């Protein structure tokens, strides 16, 4: 039997359409146009594509987006000054600083400088703390997208064993925190696995829900997957000009119960969740 392919692109398109309607209702009621300010430092072509996709999605949903492009040699002081200006600009509701940043800039210092109410990536420790305590202001975009896809696949999370492979601050760590919470699409028993984990395959084979967020192309192979498991592939790796995930799709698709493709799985959901957070930000700041 072949796994159900979870159509992230389709789900994201539906969410974005609904969100567009919510944006216009909000605009009619308040006169406020939600506004995302994106910052792109340097010339990384992949980052430029991601930011462009985010901006296009904003515009289609009726969200204003402005792009602040900075030179690769930009100093940390200059970047902090830009963010400080955006923090104080009442017409800007969300601030997104695309990662990675050039090596002369300390990522943590920069991300911490975004005022928490405008932190639509949910990277600020205040927002991470609120999320971990089960009273989120924003949800981190990629884990929120994964959670939504797990729900779309009709997978029961309560009491399920979710194994998260990868412990990044952006995806792995918050993903586990969200699935372990009390609530819908949650109540899972969570195991974190990472590069130092021993007997990794033994652990991944116990997963009812397997989230691969390690950044290694085709890392999760069929023999590491429990038959019938829900496999969520967060990886976006470029191999010979082709996009591949962290999951070896061909060897897993015949074993898993459901699986997200790359591209067309988690990626489009991340953008939809960013739009959702930007609307939430505008609402919170209109209060
Ligand atoms: N770089 C890769 N993923 C992300 C993300 O979700 N947000 C930002 N700001 N940068 C990224």
PDB file of C-alpha atoms and ligand atoms in Angstrom:
ATOM      1  CA  UNK A   1       0.000   0.000   0.000  1.00  0.00           C
ATOM      2  CA  UNK A   2       1.176   3.464  -0.780  1.00  0.00           C
ATOM      3  CA  UNK A   3       0.947   6.307   1.726  1.00  0.00           C
ATOM      4  CA  UNK A   4      -1.588   9.096   1.528  1.00  0.00           C
ATOM      5  CA  UNK A   5       0.260  12.119   0.112  1.00  0.00           C
ATOM      6  CA  UNK A   6      -0.545  15.132   2.277  1.00  0.00           C
ATOM      7  CA  UNK A   7      -1.190  18.048  -0.073  1.00  0.00           C
ATOM      8  CA  UNK A   8       0.427  20.989   1.714  1.00  0.00           C
ATOM      9  CA  UNK A   9       0.162  23.179  -1.345  1.00  0.00           C
ATOM     10  CA  UNK A  10      -3.591  22.638  -1.557  1.00  0.00           C
ATOM     11  CA  UNK A  11      -4.193  23.090   2.171  1.00  0.00           C
ATOM     12  CA  UNK A  12      -2.086  26.271   2.174  1.00  0.00           C
ATOM     13  CA  UNK A  13      -4.015  27.665  -0.804  1.00  0.00           C
ATOM     14  CA  UNK A  14      -7.283  27.104   1.068  1.00  0.00           C
ATOM     15  CA  UNK A  15      -5.927  28.735   4.212  1.00  0.00           C
ATOM     16  CA  UNK A  16      -4.638  31.702   2.269  1.00  0.00           C
ATOM     17  CA  UNK A  17      -8.003  32.221   0.595  1.00  0.00           C
ATOM     18  CA  UNK A  18      -9.801  32.150   3.953  1.00  0.00           C
ATOM     19  CA  UNK A  19      -7.193  34.464   5.386  1.00  0.00           C
ATOM     20  CA  UNK A  20      -7.645  36.916   2.507  1.00  0.00           C
ATOM     21  CA  UNK A  21     -11.314  37.158   3.429  1.00  0.00           C
ATOM     22  CA  UNK A  22     -10.458  37.692   7.084  1.00  0.00           C
ATOM     23  CA  UNK A  23      -7.987  40.413   6.108  1.00  0.00           C
ATOM     24  CA  UNK A  24     -10.608  42.295   4.105  1.00  0.00           C
ATOM     25  CA  UNK A  25     -13.162  42.014   6.913  1.00  0.00           C
ATOM     26  CA  UNK A  26     -10.584  43.362   9.352  1.00  0.00           C
ATOM     27  CA  UNK A  27      -9.719  46.165   6.974  1.00  0.00           C
ATOM     28  CA  UNK A  28     -13.359  47.141   6.526  1.00  0.00           C
ATOM     29  CA  UNK A  29     -13.983  47.091  10.256  1.00  0.00           C
ATOM     30  CA  UNK A  30     -10.879  49.011  11.324  1.00  0.00           C
ATOM     31  CA  UNK A  31      -9.416  50.736   8.263  1.00  0.00           C
ATOM     32  CA  UNK A  32      -6.112  49.021   9.060  1.00  0.00           C
ATOM     33  CA  UNK A  33      -4.119  47.172   6.395  1.00  0.00           C
ATOM     34  CA  UNK A  34      -1.910  44.512   8.000  1.00  0.00           C
ATOM     35  CA  UNK A  35       1.720  45.230   7.120  1.00  0.00           C
ATOM     36  CA  UNK A  36       4.700  42.888   7.157  1.00  0.00           C
ATOM     37  CA  UNK A  37       8.204  44.345   6.934  1.00  0.00           C
ATOM     38  CA  UNK A  38      10.709  41.798   5.637  1.00  0.00           C
ATOM     39  CA  UNK A  39      14.452  42.206   5.997  1.00  0.00           C
ATOM     40  CA  UNK A  40      16.881  40.453   3.690  1.00  0.00           C
ATOM     41  CA  UNK A  41      20.589  40.822   4.362  1.00  0.00           C
ATOM     42  CA  UNK A  42      23.008  39.734   1.647  1.00  0.00           C
ATOM     43  CA  UNK A  43      22.639  37.909  -1.622  1.00  0.00           C
ATOM     44  CA  UNK A  44      21.797  34.312  -0.671  1.00  0.00           C
ATOM     45  CA  UNK A  45      19.687  33.221  -3.672  1.00  0.00           C
ATOM     46  CA  UNK A  46      17.548  30.739  -1.686  1.00  0.00           C
ATOM     47  CA  UNK A  47      16.730  33.388   0.934  1.00  0.00           C
ATOM     48  CA  UNK A  48      15.827  35.854  -1.820  1.00  0.00           C
ATOM     49  CA  UNK A  49      13.376  33.308  -3.284  1.00  0.00           C
ATOM     50  CA  UNK A  50      11.818  32.586   0.136  1.00  0.00           C
ATOM     51  CA  UNK A  51      11.345  36.271   0.870  1.00  0.00           C
ATOM     52  CA  UNK A  52       9.871  36.919  -2.567  1.00  0.00           C
ATOM     53  CA  UNK A  53       7.407  34.043  -2.073  1.00  0.00           C
ATOM     54  CA  UNK A  54       6.406  35.414   1.324  1.00  0.00           C
ATOM     55  CA  UNK A  55       5.879  38.888  -0.146  1.00  0.00           C
ATOM     56  CA  UNK A  56       3.790  37.596  -3.044  1.00  0.00           C
ATOM     57  CA  UNK A  57       1.618  35.591  -0.675  1.00  0.00           C
ATOM     58  CA  UNK A  58       1.111  38.704   1.469  1.00  0.00           C
ATOM     59  CA  UNK A  59       0.028  40.773  -1.491  1.00  0.00           C
ATOM     60  CA  UNK A  60      -2.424  38.110  -2.682  1.00  0.00           C
ATOM     61  CA  UNK A  61      -4.008  38.032   0.789  1.00  0.00           C
ATOM     62  CA  UNK A  62      -4.329  41.829   0.946  1.00  0.00           C
ATOM     63  CA  UNK A  63      -1.436  42.199   3.395  1.00  0.00           C
ATOM     64  CA  UNK A  64       0.984  45.025   2.673  1.00  0.00           C
ATOM     65  CA  UNK A  65       4.599  43.923   2.507  1.00  0.00           C
ATOM     66  CA  UNK A  66       7.729  46.006   2.332  1.00  0.00           C
ATOM     67  CA  UNK A  67      11.211  44.669   1.736  1.00  0.00           C
ATOM     68  CA  UNK A  68      14.315  46.116   3.361  1.00  0.00           C
ATOM     69  CA  UNK A  69      17.322  44.840   1.442  1.00  0.00           C
ATOM     70  CA  UNK A  70      20.682  45.274   3.086  1.00  0.00           C
ATOM     71  CA  UNK A  71      24.131  44.680   1.737  1.00  0.00           C
ATOM     72  CA  UNK A  72      26.001  41.483   2.742  1.00  0.00           C
ATOM     73  CA  UNK A  73      28.578  43.680   4.520  1.00  0.00           C
ATOM     74  CA  UNK A  74      25.937  45.414   6.685  1.00  0.00           C
ATOM     75  CA  UNK A  75      27.032  45.832  10.281  1.00  0.00           C
ATOM     76  CA  UNK A  76      25.038  44.549  13.218  1.00  0.00           C
ATOM     77  CA  UNK A  77      24.613  48.132  14.418  1.00  0.00           C
ATOM     78  CA  UNK A  78      22.990  49.133  11.124  1.00  0.00           C
ATOM     79  CA  UNK A  79      20.643  46.155  11.208  1.00  0.00           C
ATOM     80  CA  UNK A  80      19.668  46.853  14.825  1.00  0.00           C
ATOM     81  CA  UNK A  81      18.987  50.464  13.871  1.00  0.00           C
ATOM     82  CA  UNK A  82      16.676  49.383  11.057  1.00  0.00           C
ATOM     83  CA  UNK A  83      14.790  47.022  13.380  1.00  0.00           C
ATOM     84  CA  UNK A  84      14.511  49.711  16.025  1.00  0.00           C
ATOM     85  CA  UNK A  85      12.905  52.015  13.446  1.00  0.00           C
ATOM     86  CA  UNK A  86      10.435  49.294  12.403  1.00  0.00           C
ATOM     87  CA  UNK A  87       9.650  48.528  16.056  1.00  0.00           C
ATOM     88  CA  UNK A  88       8.616  52.153  16.503  1.00  0.00           C
ATOM     89  CA  UNK A  89       6.701  52.463  13.228  1.00  0.00           C
ATOM     90  CA  UNK A  90       2.986  52.120  13.992  1.00  0.00           C
ATOM     91  CA  UNK A  91       2.161  51.287  10.374  1.00  0.00           C
ATOM     92  CA  UNK A  92       4.263  48.077  10.593  1.00  0.00           C
ATOM     93  CA  UNK A  93       2.640  45.125  12.385  1.00  0.00           C
ATOM     94  CA  UNK A  94       5.044  42.269  11.682  1.00  0.00           C
ATOM     95  CA  UNK A  95       8.822  42.139  11.265  1.00  0.00           C
ATOM     96  CA  UNK A  96      10.531  39.210   9.589  1.00  0.00           C
ATOM     97  CA  UNK A  97      14.309  39.052   9.431  1.00  0.00           C
ATOM     98  CA  UNK A  98      15.175  36.279   6.994  1.00  0.00           C
ATOM     99  CA  UNK A  99      17.764  33.799   8.241  1.00  0.00           C
ATOM    100  CA  UNK A 100      20.585  32.980   7.894  1.00  0.00           C
ATOM    101  CA  UNK A 101      22.362  36.268   8.545  1.00  0.00           C
ATOM    102  CA  UNK A 102      25.969  36.966   7.481  1.00  0.00           C
ATOM    103  CA  UNK A 103      28.641  35.804   9.945  1.00  0.00           C
ATOM    104  CA  UNK A 104      29.513  39.306  11.257  1.00  0.00           C
ATOM    105  CA  UNK A 105      25.995  39.529  12.718  1.00  0.00           C
ATOM    106  CA  UNK A 106      24.874  37.738  15.870  1.00  0.00           C
ATOM    107  CA  UNK A 107      21.535  36.154  15.069  1.00  0.00           C
ATOM    108  CA  UNK A 108      20.320  35.960  18.674  1.00  0.00           C
ATOM    109  CA  UNK A 109      21.011  39.639  19.363  1.00  0.00           C
ATOM    110  CA  UNK A 110      19.150  40.626  16.224  1.00  0.00           C
ATOM    111  CA  UNK A 111      16.136  38.363  16.759  1.00  0.00           C
ATOM    112  CA  UNK A 112      15.874  39.452  20.398  1.00  0.00           C
ATOM    113  CA  UNK A 113      15.725  43.070  19.249  1.00  0.00           C
ATOM    114  CA  UNK A 114      12.425  42.596  17.419  1.00  0.00           C
ATOM    115  CA  UNK A 115       9.677  43.868  19.697  1.00  0.00           C
ATOM    116  CA  UNK A 116       7.696  40.767  20.770  1.00  0.00           C
ATOM    117  CA  UNK A 117       4.309  42.031  19.532  1.00  0.00           C
ATOM    118  CA  UNK A 118       5.742  42.290  15.966  1.00  0.00           C
ATOM    119  CA  UNK A 119       7.642  38.976  16.139  1.00  0.00           C
ATOM    120  CA  UNK A 120       5.550  37.073  13.581  1.00  0.00           C
ATOM    121  CA  UNK A 121       8.228  34.347  13.294  1.00  0.00           C
ATOM    122  CA  UNK A 122       7.750  33.591  17.019  1.00  0.00           C
ATOM    123  CA  UNK A 123      11.511  33.600  17.618  1.00  0.00           C
ATOM    124  CA  UNK A 124      11.591  36.028  20.563  1.00  0.00           C
ATOM    125  CA  UNK A 125      12.093  34.340  23.967  1.00  0.00           C
ATOM    126  CA  UNK A 126       8.943  36.025  25.296  1.00  0.00           C
ATOM    127  CA  UNK A 127       6.848  34.481  22.528  1.00  0.00           C
ATOM    128  CA  UNK A 128       8.613  31.113  22.786  1.00  0.00           C
ATOM    129  CA  UNK A 129       7.972  31.173  26.540  1.00  0.00           C
ATOM    130  CA  UNK A 130       4.283  31.947  26.080  1.00  0.00           C
ATOM    131  CA  UNK A 131       3.993  29.142  23.532  1.00  0.00           C
ATOM    132  CA  UNK A 132       5.760  26.630  25.795  1.00  0.00           C
ATOM    133  CA  UNK A 133       3.435  27.562  28.647  1.00  0.00           C
ATOM    134  CA  UNK A 134       0.432  26.803  26.448  1.00  0.00           C
ATOM    135  CA  UNK A 135      -0.747  30.412  26.078  1.00  0.00           C
ATOM    136  CA  UNK A 136       0.665  31.363  22.692  1.00  0.00           C
ATOM    137  CA  UNK A 137       0.603  34.868  21.276  1.00  0.00           C
ATOM    138  CA  UNK A 138       1.979  33.510  17.977  1.00  0.00           C
ATOM    139  CA  UNK A 139       2.826  30.001  16.868  1.00  0.00           C
ATOM    140  CA  UNK A 140       6.122  29.414  15.072  1.00  0.00           C
ATOM    141  CA  UNK A 141       5.282  29.196  11.368  1.00  0.00           C
ATOM    142  CA  UNK A 142       6.844  25.916  10.280  1.00  0.00           C
ATOM    143  CA  UNK A 143       5.805  23.814  13.311  1.00  0.00           C
ATOM    144  CA  UNK A 144       2.301  25.323  13.103  1.00  0.00           C
ATOM    145  CA  UNK A 145       2.173  24.319   9.443  1.00  0.00           C
ATOM    146  CA  UNK A 146       3.279  20.767  10.305  1.00  0.00           C
ATOM    147  CA  UNK A 147       0.644  20.534  13.026  1.00  0.00           C
ATOM    148  CA  UNK A 148      -2.025  21.607  10.584  1.00  0.00           C
ATOM    149  CA  UNK A 149      -0.920  18.979   8.062  1.00  0.00           C
ATOM    150  CA  UNK A 150      -1.013  16.249  10.721  1.00  0.00           C
ATOM    151  CA  UNK A 151      -4.606  17.295  11.416  1.00  0.00           C
ATOM    152  CA  UNK A 152      -5.426  17.337   7.701  1.00  0.00           C
ATOM    153  CA  UNK A 153      -4.119  13.782   7.369  1.00  0.00           C
ATOM    154  CA  UNK A 154      -6.678  12.754   9.989  1.00  0.00           C
ATOM    155  CA  UNK A 155      -3.980  11.396  12.283  1.00  0.00           C
ATOM    156  CA  UNK A 156      -4.838  11.013  15.977  1.00  0.00           C
ATOM    157  CA  UNK A 157      -2.117  12.739  17.990  1.00  0.00           C
ATOM    158  CA  UNK A 158      -3.479  12.152  21.485  1.00  0.00           C
ATOM    159  CA  UNK A 159      -1.412   9.412  23.084  1.00  0.00           C
ATOM    160  CA  UNK A 160       0.571   8.938  19.866  1.00  0.00           C
ATOM    161  CA  UNK A 161       4.343   8.709  19.935  1.00  0.00           C
ATOM    162  CA  UNK A 162       5.768  11.662  18.029  1.00  0.00           C
ATOM    163  CA  UNK A 163       9.470  11.511  17.256  1.00  0.00           C
ATOM    164  CA  UNK A 164      11.073  14.788  16.222  1.00  0.00           C
ATOM    165  CA  UNK A 165      14.381  14.363  14.433  1.00  0.00           C
ATOM    166  CA  UNK A 166      16.214  17.672  14.789  1.00  0.00           C
ATOM    167  CA  UNK A 167      16.378  20.138  17.665  1.00  0.00           C
ATOM    168  CA  UNK A 168      16.643  23.524  15.961  1.00  0.00           C
ATOM    169  CA  UNK A 169      15.118  26.555  17.652  1.00  0.00           C
ATOM    170  CA  UNK A 170      13.061  27.263  14.503  1.00  0.00           C
ATOM    171  CA  UNK A 171      11.495  23.859  13.924  1.00  0.00           C
ATOM    172  CA  UNK A 172      12.491  20.811  15.986  1.00  0.00           C
ATOM    173  CA  UNK A 173      12.356  22.217  19.497  1.00  0.00           C
ATOM    174  CA  UNK A 174       9.071  24.149  19.181  1.00  0.00           C
ATOM    175  CA  UNK A 175       7.494  21.292  17.192  1.00  0.00           C
ATOM    176  CA  UNK A 176       7.924  18.909  20.109  1.00  0.00           C
ATOM    177  CA  UNK A 177       6.657  21.534  22.553  1.00  0.00           C
ATOM    178  CA  UNK A 178       3.501  22.029  20.519  1.00  0.00           C
ATOM    179  CA  UNK A 179       2.742  18.323  20.162  1.00  0.00           C
ATOM    180  CA  UNK A 180       3.221  17.645  23.879  1.00  0.00           C
ATOM    181  CA  UNK A 181       0.789  20.406  24.930  1.00  0.00           C
ATOM    182  CA  UNK A 182      -2.685  19.748  26.155  1.00  0.00           C
ATOM    183  CA  UNK A 183      -5.131  20.523  23.362  1.00  0.00           C
ATOM    184  CA  UNK A 184      -6.160  19.695  19.825  1.00  0.00           C
ATOM    185  CA  UNK A 185      -3.621  18.068  17.527  1.00  0.00           C
ATOM    186  CA  UNK A 186      -1.466  17.607  20.618  1.00  0.00           C
ATOM    187  CA  UNK A 187      -1.335  15.406  23.752  1.00  0.00           C
ATOM    188  CA  UNK A 188       1.391  13.332  22.109  1.00  0.00           C
ATOM    189  CA  UNK A 189       4.236  11.510  23.809  1.00  0.00           C
ATOM    190  CA  UNK A 190       7.252  13.280  22.376  1.00  0.00           C
ATOM    191  CA  UNK A 191      10.791  12.062  21.825  1.00  0.00           C
ATOM    192  CA  UNK A 192      13.512  14.352  20.511  1.00  0.00           C
ATOM    193  CA  UNK A 193      16.229  12.743  18.429  1.00  0.00           C
ATOM    194  CA  UNK A 194      19.255  14.556  17.009  1.00  0.00           C
ATOM    195  CA  UNK A 195      22.783  14.154  15.702  1.00  0.00           C
ATOM    196  CA  UNK A 196      24.052  12.690  19.000  1.00  0.00           C
ATOM    197  CA  UNK A 197      21.182  10.232  19.439  1.00  0.00           C
ATOM    198  CA  UNK A 198      22.243   6.598  19.702  1.00  0.00           C
ATOM    199  CA  UNK A 199      20.318   3.902  17.843  1.00  0.00           C
ATOM    200  CA  UNK A 200      18.352   6.501  15.916  1.00  0.00           C
ATOM    201  CA  UNK A 201      16.558   4.023  13.646  1.00  0.00           C
ATOM    202  CA  UNK A 202      15.342   2.074  16.662  1.00  0.00           C
ATOM    203  CA  UNK A 203      13.687   5.252  17.956  1.00  0.00           C
ATOM    204  CA  UNK A 204      12.277   6.502  14.663  1.00  0.00           C
ATOM    205  CA  UNK A 205      10.740   3.055  14.080  1.00  0.00           C
ATOM    206  CA  UNK A 206       8.632   3.614  17.214  1.00  0.00           C
ATOM    207  CA  UNK A 207       7.122   6.826  15.854  1.00  0.00           C
ATOM    208  CA  UNK A 208       3.442   7.072  15.014  1.00  0.00           C
ATOM    209  CA  UNK A 209       4.279  10.590  13.864  1.00  0.00           C
ATOM    210  CA  UNK A 210       7.767  11.224  12.538  1.00  0.00           C
ATOM    211  CA  UNK A 211       8.897  14.799  11.916  1.00  0.00           C
ATOM    212  CA  UNK A 212      12.164  15.081   9.990  1.00  0.00           C
ATOM    213  CA  UNK A 213      13.851  18.449  10.467  1.00  0.00           C
ATOM    214  CA  UNK A 214      17.569  17.786  10.271  1.00  0.00           C
ATOM    215  CA  UNK A 215      18.652  19.375   7.018  1.00  0.00           C
ATOM    216  CA  UNK A 216      20.204  16.232   5.571  1.00  0.00           C
ATOM    217  CA  UNK A 217      18.914  15.140   2.172  1.00  0.00           C
ATOM    218  CA  UNK A 218      17.073  11.790   2.062  1.00  0.00           C
ATOM    219  CA  UNK A 219      18.231  10.979   5.612  1.00  0.00           C
ATOM    220  CA  UNK A 220      15.113   9.072   6.760  1.00  0.00           C
ATOM    221  CA  UNK A 221      14.898   5.819   4.833  1.00  0.00           C
ATOM    222  CA  UNK A 222      12.126   3.263   4.656  1.00  0.00           C
ATOM    223  CA  UNK A 223      13.716   0.927   7.197  1.00  0.00           C
ATOM    224  CA  UNK A 224      13.589   3.743   9.799  1.00  0.00           C
ATOM    225  CA  UNK A 225       9.806   4.131   9.540  1.00  0.00           C
ATOM    226  CA  UNK A 226       7.026   2.252  11.304  1.00  0.00           C
ATOM    227  CA  UNK A 227       4.399   0.884   8.896  1.00  0.00           C
ATOM    228  CA  UNK A 228       1.429   3.256   8.790  1.00  0.00           C
ATOM    229  CA  UNK A 229       3.266   6.205  10.412  1.00  0.00           C
ATOM    230  CA  UNK A 230       2.553   9.838   9.516  1.00  0.00           C
ATOM    231  CA  UNK A 231       5.794  11.274   8.127  1.00  0.00           C
ATOM    232  CA  UNK A 232       6.257  15.047   8.006  1.00  0.00           C
ATOM    233  CA  UNK A 233       9.249  16.182   5.979  1.00  0.00           C
ATOM    234  CA  UNK A 234      10.487  19.662   6.871  1.00  0.00           C
ATOM    235  CA  UNK A 235      13.697  19.423   4.832  1.00  0.00           C
ATOM    236  CA  UNK A 236      14.404  21.607   1.837  1.00  0.00           C
ATOM    237  CA  UNK A 237      17.728  20.521   0.385  1.00  0.00           C
ATOM    238  CA  UNK A 238      19.129  21.270  -3.034  1.00  0.00           C
ATOM    239  CA  UNK A 239      20.752  18.238  -4.630  1.00  0.00           C
ATOM    240  CA  UNK A 240      21.882  18.579  -8.259  1.00  0.00           C
ATOM    241  CA  UNK A 241      19.526  21.555  -8.752  1.00  0.00           C
ATOM    242  CA  UNK A 242      16.621  19.471  -7.458  1.00  0.00           C
ATOM    243  CA  UNK A 243      14.728  20.063  -4.206  1.00  0.00           C
ATOM    244  CA  UNK A 244      14.678  17.041  -1.917  1.00  0.00           C
ATOM    245  CA  UNK A 245      13.504  16.637   1.638  1.00  0.00           C
ATOM    246  CA  UNK A 246      15.082  15.020   4.689  1.00  0.00           C
ATOM    247  CA  UNK A 247      13.009  11.927   3.907  1.00  0.00           C
ATOM    248  CA  UNK A 248      13.903   9.488   1.173  1.00  0.00           C
ATOM    249  CA  UNK A 249      10.420   9.696  -0.311  1.00  0.00           C
ATOM    250  CA  UNK A 250      10.708   6.696  -2.648  1.00  0.00           C
ATOM    251  CA  UNK A 251      11.715   4.229   0.059  1.00  0.00           C
ATOM    252  CA  UNK A 252       9.248   5.615   2.649  1.00  0.00           C
ATOM    253  CA  UNK A 253       6.099   6.114   0.555  1.00  0.00           C
ATOM    254  CA  UNK A 254       5.342   2.378   0.496  1.00  0.00           C
ATOM    255  CA  UNK A 255       5.660   2.044   4.285  1.00  0.00           C
ATOM    256  CA  UNK A 256       4.204   5.227   5.816  1.00  0.00           C
ATOM    257  CA  UNK A 257       0.464   5.769   6.226  1.00  0.00           C
ATOM    258  CA  UNK A 258       0.759   9.390   5.168  1.00  0.00           C
ATOM    259  CA  UNK A 259       3.640  11.572   4.017  1.00  0.00           C
ATOM    260  CA  UNK A 260       4.282  15.176   2.978  1.00  0.00           C
ATOM    261  CA  UNK A 261       6.007  15.675  -0.369  1.00  0.00           C
ATOM    262  CA  UNK A 262       8.917  18.057  -1.040  1.00  0.00           C
ATOM    263  CA  UNK A 263       8.178  20.439  -2.630  1.00  0.00           C
ATOM    264  CA  UNK A 264       4.477  21.021  -2.005  1.00  0.00           C
ATOM    265  CA  UNK A 265       4.283  19.826   1.602  1.00  0.00           C
ATOM    266  CA  UNK A 266       5.435  21.829   4.608  1.00  0.00           C
ATOM    267  CA  UNK A 267       6.975  24.765   2.660  1.00  0.00           C
ATOM    268  CA  UNK A 268       3.723  26.381   1.480  1.00  0.00           C
ATOM    269  CA  UNK A 269       2.235  25.917   4.960  1.00  0.00           C
ATOM    270  CA  UNK A 270       5.037  27.943   6.561  1.00  0.00           C
ATOM    271  CA  UNK A 271       4.045  30.893   4.401  1.00  0.00           C
ATOM    272  CA  UNK A 272       0.325  30.511   5.162  1.00  0.00           C
ATOM    273  CA  UNK A 273       1.092  30.529   8.895  1.00  0.00           C
ATOM    274  CA  UNK A 274       3.232  33.655   8.518  1.00  0.00           C
ATOM    275  CA  UNK A 275       0.267  35.436   6.934  1.00  0.00           C
ATOM    276  CA  UNK A 276      -1.930  34.223   9.776  1.00  0.00           C
ATOM    277  CA  UNK A 277       0.532  35.607  12.336  1.00  0.00           C
ATOM    278  CA  UNK A 278       0.726  38.926  10.492  1.00  0.00           C
ATOM    279  CA  UNK A 279      -3.052  39.306  10.645  1.00  0.00           C
ATOM    280  CA  UNK A 280      -2.983  38.362  14.335  1.00  0.00           C
ATOM    281  CA  UNK A 281      -0.246  40.966  14.870  1.00  0.00           C
ATOM    282  CA  UNK A 282      -2.327  43.663  13.194  1.00  0.00           C
ATOM    283  CA  UNK A 283      -5.334  42.712  15.302  1.00  0.00           C
ATOM    284  CA  UNK A 284      -3.333  42.763  18.541  1.00  0.00           C
ATOM    285  CA  UNK A 285      -1.923  46.188  17.673  1.00  0.00           C
ATOM    286  CA  UNK A 286      -5.318  47.582  16.698  1.00  0.00           C
ATOM    287  CA  UNK A 287      -6.706  46.795  20.145  1.00  0.00           C
TER     288      UNK A 287
HETATM  289  N1  LIG B   1      15.036  30.935   7.280  1.00  0.00           N
HETATM  290  C1  LIG B   1      14.609  29.667   7.135  1.00  0.00           C
HETATM  291  N2  LIG B   1      13.396  29.515   7.690  1.00  0.00           N
HETATM  292  C2  LIG B   1      13.045  30.706   8.203  1.00  0.00           C
HETATM  293  C3  LIG B   1      11.892  31.186   8.890  1.00  0.00           C
HETATM  294  O1  LIG B   1      10.926  30.465   9.171  1.00  0.00           O
HETATM  295  N3  LIG B   1      11.918  32.497   9.227  1.00  0.00           N
HETATM  296  C4  LIG B   1      12.956  33.311   8.945  1.00  0.00           C
HETATM  297  N4  LIG B   1      12.892  34.578   9.337  1.00  0.00           N
HETATM  298  N5  LIG B   1      14.044  32.901   8.311  1.00  0.00           N
HETATM  299  C5  LIG B   1      14.067  31.606   7.934  1.00  0.00           C
END
